[in-house]
PDB file of C-alpha atoms in Angstrom:
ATOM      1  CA  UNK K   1     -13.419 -14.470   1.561  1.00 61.00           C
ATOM      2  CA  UNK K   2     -13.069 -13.624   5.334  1.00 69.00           C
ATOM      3  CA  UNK K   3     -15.441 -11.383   7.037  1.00 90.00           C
ATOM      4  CA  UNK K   4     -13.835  -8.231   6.874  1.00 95.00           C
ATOM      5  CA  UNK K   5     -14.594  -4.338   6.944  1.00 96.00           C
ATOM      6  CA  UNK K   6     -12.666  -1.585   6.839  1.00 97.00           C
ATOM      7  CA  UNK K   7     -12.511   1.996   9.150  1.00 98.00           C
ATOM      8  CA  UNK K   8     -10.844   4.991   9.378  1.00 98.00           C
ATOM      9  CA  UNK K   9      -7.450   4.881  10.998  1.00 98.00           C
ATOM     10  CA  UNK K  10      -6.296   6.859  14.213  1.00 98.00           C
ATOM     11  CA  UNK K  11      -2.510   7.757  15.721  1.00 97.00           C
ATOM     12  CA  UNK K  12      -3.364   4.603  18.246  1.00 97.00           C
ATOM     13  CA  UNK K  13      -2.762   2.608  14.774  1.00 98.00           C
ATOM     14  CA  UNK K  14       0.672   3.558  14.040  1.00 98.00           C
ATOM     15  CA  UNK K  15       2.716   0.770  16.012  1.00 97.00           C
ATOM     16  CA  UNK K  16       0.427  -2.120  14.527  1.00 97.00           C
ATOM     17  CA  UNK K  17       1.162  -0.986  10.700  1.00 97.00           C
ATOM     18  CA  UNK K  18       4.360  -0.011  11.433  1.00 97.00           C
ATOM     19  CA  UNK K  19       5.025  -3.651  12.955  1.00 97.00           C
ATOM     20  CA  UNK K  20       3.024  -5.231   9.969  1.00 97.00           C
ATOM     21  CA  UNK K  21       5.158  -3.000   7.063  1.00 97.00           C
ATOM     22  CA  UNK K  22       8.732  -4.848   8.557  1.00 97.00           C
ATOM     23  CA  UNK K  23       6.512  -8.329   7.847  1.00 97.00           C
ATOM     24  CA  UNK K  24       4.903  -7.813   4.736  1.00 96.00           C
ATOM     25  CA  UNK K  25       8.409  -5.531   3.263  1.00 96.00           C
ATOM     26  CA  UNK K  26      10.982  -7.956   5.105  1.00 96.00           C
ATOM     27  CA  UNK K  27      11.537 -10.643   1.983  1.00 95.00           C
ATOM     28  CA  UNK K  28      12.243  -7.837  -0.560  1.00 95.00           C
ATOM     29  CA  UNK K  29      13.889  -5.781   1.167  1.00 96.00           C
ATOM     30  CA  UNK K  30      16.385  -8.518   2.160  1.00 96.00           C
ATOM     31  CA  UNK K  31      16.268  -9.214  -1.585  1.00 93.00           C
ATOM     32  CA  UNK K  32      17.498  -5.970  -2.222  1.00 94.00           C
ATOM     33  CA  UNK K  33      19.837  -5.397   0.295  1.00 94.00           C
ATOM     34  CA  UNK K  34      18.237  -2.624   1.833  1.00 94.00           C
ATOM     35  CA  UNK K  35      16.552  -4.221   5.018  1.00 96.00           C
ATOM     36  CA  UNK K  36      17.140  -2.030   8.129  1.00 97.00           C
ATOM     37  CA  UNK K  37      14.476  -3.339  11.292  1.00 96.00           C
ATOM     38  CA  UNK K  38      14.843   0.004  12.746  1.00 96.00           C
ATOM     39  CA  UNK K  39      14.802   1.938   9.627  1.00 96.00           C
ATOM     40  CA  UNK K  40      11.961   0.193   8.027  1.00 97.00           C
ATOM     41  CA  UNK K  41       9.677   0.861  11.241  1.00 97.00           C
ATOM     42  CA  UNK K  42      10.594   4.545  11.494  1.00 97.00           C
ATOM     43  CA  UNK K  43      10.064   5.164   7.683  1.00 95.00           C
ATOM     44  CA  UNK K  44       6.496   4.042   8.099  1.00 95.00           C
ATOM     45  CA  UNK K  45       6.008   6.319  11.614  1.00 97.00           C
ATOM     46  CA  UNK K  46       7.146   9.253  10.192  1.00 96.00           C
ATOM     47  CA  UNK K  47       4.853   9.313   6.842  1.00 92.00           C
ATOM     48  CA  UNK K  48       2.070   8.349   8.515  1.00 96.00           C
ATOM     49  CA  UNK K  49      -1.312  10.333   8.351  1.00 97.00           C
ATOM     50  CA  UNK K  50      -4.187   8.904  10.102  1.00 97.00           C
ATOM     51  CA  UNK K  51      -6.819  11.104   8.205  1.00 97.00           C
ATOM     52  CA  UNK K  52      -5.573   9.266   4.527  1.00 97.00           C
ATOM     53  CA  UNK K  53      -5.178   6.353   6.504  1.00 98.00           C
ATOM     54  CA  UNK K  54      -7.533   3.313   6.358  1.00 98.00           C
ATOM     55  CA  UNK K  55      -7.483   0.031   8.624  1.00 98.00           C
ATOM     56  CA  UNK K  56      -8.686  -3.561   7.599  1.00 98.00           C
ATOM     57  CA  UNK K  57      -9.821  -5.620   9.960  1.00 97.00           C
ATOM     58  CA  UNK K  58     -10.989  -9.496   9.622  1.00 95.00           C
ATOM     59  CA  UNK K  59     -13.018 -10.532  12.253  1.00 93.00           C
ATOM     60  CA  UNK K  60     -12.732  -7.550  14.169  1.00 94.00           C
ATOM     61  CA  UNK K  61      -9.045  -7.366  14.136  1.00 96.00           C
ATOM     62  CA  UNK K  62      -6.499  -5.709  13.113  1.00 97.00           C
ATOM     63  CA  UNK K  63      -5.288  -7.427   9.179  1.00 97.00           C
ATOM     64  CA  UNK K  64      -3.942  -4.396   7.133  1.00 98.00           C
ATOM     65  CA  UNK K  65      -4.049  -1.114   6.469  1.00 98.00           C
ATOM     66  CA  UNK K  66      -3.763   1.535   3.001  1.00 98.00           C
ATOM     67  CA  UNK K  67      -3.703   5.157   2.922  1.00 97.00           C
ATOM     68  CA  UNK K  68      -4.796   7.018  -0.399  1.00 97.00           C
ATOM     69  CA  UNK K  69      -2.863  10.154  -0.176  1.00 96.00           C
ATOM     70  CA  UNK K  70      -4.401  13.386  -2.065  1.00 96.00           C
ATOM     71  CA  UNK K  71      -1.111  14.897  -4.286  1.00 95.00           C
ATOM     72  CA  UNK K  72      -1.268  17.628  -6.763  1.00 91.00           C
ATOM     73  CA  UNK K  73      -3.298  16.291  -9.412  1.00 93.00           C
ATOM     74  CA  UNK K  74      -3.341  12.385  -8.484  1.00 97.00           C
ATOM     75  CA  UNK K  75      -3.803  10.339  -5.354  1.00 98.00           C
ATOM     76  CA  UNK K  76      -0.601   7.993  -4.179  1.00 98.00           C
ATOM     77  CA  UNK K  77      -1.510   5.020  -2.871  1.00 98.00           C
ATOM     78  CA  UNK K  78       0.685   4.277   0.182  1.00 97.00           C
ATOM     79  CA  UNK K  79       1.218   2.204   2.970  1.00 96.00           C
ATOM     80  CA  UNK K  80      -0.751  -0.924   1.117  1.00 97.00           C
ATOM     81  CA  UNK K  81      -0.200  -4.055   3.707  1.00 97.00           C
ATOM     82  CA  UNK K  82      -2.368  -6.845   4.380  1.00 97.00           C
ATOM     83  CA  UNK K  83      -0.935  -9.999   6.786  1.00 96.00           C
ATOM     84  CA  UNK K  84       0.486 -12.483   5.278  1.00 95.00           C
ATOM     85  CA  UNK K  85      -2.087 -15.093   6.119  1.00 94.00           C
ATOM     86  CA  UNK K  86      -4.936 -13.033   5.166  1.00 94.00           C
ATOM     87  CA  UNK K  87      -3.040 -12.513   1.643  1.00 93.00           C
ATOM     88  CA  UNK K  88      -4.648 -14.538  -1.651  1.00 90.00           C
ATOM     89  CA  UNK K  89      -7.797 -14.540   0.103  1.00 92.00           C
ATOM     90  CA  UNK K  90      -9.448 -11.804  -2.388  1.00 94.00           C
ATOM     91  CA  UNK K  91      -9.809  -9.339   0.575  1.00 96.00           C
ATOM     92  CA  UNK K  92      -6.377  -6.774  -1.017  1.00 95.00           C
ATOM     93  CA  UNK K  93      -8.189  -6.935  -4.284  1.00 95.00           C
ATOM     94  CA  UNK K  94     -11.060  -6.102  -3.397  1.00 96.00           C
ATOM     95  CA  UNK K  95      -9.994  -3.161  -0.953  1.00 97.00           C
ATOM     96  CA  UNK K  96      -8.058  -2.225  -3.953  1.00 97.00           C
ATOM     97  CA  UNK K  97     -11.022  -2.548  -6.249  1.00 97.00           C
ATOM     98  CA  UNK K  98     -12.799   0.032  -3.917  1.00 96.00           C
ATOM     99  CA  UNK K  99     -10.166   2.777  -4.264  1.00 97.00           C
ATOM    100  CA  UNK K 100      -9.350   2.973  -7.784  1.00 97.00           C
ATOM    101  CA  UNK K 101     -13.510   2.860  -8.008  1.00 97.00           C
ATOM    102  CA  UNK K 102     -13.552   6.238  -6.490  1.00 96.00           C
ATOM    103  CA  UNK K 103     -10.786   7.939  -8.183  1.00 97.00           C
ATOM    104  CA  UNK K 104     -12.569   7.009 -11.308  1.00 97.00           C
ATOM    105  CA  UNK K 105     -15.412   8.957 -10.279  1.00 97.00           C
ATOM    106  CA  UNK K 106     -13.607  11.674  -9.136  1.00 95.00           C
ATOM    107  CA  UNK K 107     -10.999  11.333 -12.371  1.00 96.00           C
ATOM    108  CA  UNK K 108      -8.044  11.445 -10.284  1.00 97.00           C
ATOM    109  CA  UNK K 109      -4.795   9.485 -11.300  1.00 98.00           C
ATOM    110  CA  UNK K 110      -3.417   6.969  -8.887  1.00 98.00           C
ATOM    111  CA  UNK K 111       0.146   6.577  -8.659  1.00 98.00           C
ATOM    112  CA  UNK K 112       2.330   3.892  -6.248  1.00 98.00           C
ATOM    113  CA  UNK K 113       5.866   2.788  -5.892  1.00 97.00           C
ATOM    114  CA  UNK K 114       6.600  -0.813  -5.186  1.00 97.00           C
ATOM    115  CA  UNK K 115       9.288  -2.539  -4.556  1.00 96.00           C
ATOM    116  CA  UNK K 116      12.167  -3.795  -7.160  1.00 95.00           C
ATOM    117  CA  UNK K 117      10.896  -7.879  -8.151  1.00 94.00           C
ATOM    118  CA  UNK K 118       7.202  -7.403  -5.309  1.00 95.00           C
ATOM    119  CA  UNK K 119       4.572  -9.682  -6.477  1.00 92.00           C
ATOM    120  CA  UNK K 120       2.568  -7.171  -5.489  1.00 94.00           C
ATOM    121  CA  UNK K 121       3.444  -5.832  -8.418  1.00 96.00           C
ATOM    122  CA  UNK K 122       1.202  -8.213 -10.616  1.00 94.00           C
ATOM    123  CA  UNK K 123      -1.912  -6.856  -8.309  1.00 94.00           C
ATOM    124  CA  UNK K 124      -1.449  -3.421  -9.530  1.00 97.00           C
ATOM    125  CA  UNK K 125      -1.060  -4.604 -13.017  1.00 97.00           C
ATOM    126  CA  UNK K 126      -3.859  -6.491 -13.410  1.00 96.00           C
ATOM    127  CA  UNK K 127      -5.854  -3.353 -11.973  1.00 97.00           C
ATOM    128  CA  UNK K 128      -4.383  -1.033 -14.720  1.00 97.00           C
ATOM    129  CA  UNK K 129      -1.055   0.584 -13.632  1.00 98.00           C
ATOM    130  CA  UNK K 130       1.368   0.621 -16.042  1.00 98.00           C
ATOM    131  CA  UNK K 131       5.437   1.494 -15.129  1.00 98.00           C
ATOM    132  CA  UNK K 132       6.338   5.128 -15.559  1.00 97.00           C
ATOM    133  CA  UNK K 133       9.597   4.896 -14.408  1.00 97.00           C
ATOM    134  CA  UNK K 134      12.201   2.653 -11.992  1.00 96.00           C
ATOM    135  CA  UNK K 135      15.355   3.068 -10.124  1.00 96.00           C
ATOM    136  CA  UNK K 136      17.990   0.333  -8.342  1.00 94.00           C
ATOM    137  CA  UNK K 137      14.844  -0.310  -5.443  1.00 95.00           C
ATOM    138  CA  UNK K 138      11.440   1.200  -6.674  1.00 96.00           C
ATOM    139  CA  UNK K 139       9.063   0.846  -9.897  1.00 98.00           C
ATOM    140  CA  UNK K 140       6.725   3.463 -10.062  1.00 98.00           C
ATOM    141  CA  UNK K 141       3.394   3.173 -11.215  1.00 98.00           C
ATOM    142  CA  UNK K 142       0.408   4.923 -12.547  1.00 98.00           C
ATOM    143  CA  UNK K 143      -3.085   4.500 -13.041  1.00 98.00           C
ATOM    144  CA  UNK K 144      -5.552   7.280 -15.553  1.00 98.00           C
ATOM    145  CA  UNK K 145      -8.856   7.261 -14.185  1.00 96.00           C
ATOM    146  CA  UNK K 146     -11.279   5.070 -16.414  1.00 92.00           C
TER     147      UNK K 146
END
């Protein structure tokens, strides 16, 4: 695994994950019809909140970002990107590892939408979220605390 760390995010952030969430979302949301450059890049600058916000960086630089949002009786975990080449490399699970580790001390539900057919998908399976309900473009996804 990379040498990697992870810090708090600040409003200077928003153009580099906004840039990274047309990357990482481009493939399924051409998939699904529903890819908009513009739209996709907006979405993203409009919901974003530095203070839930957290950036991952490998080697110093800029790699991802997630954002574990505090919601009335659960936490949504949002805005979960990591660059492609830095993806299979261990570094998503473990950031993902870390969160749900805390909301299982706290007992706090985690919930997530993904995307219609997202690998990503598997990742959150294999970490305990199980389908509540889907639509035409989203699945979404919860997790009890353990």
């Amino acid at each position: 695994m990379a040498d990697w760390g992870i810090r708090p995010a600040s409003t200077a952030d928003v153009e580099a994950v906004a840039e990274l969430r047309a990357v990482v979302l481009r493939a399924d949301l051409e998939r699904l019809g529903r890819y908009d450059p513009g739209r996709v890049r907006q979405r993203l600058r409009d919901g974003f909140v530095p203070a839930h916000t957290r950036v991952i960086e490998v080697g110093g630089a800029f790699a991802g970002c997630v954002s574990l949002r505090p919601a009335e009786g659960a936490h949504w975990l949002e805005h979960f990107y990591l660059a492609p080449r830095m993806q299979g490399g261990g570094i998503g699970t473990a950031v993902l590892r870390g969160l749900l580790e805390r909301c299982d001390r706290e007992g706090t539900p985690v919930r997530l939408n993904v995307l219609r057919g997202s690998p990503a998908r598997r990742l959150y399976e294999r970490h305990g979220f199980t389908v509540e309900a889907e639509d035409p473009v989203d699945v979404f996804m919860v997790r009890m605390p353990r």
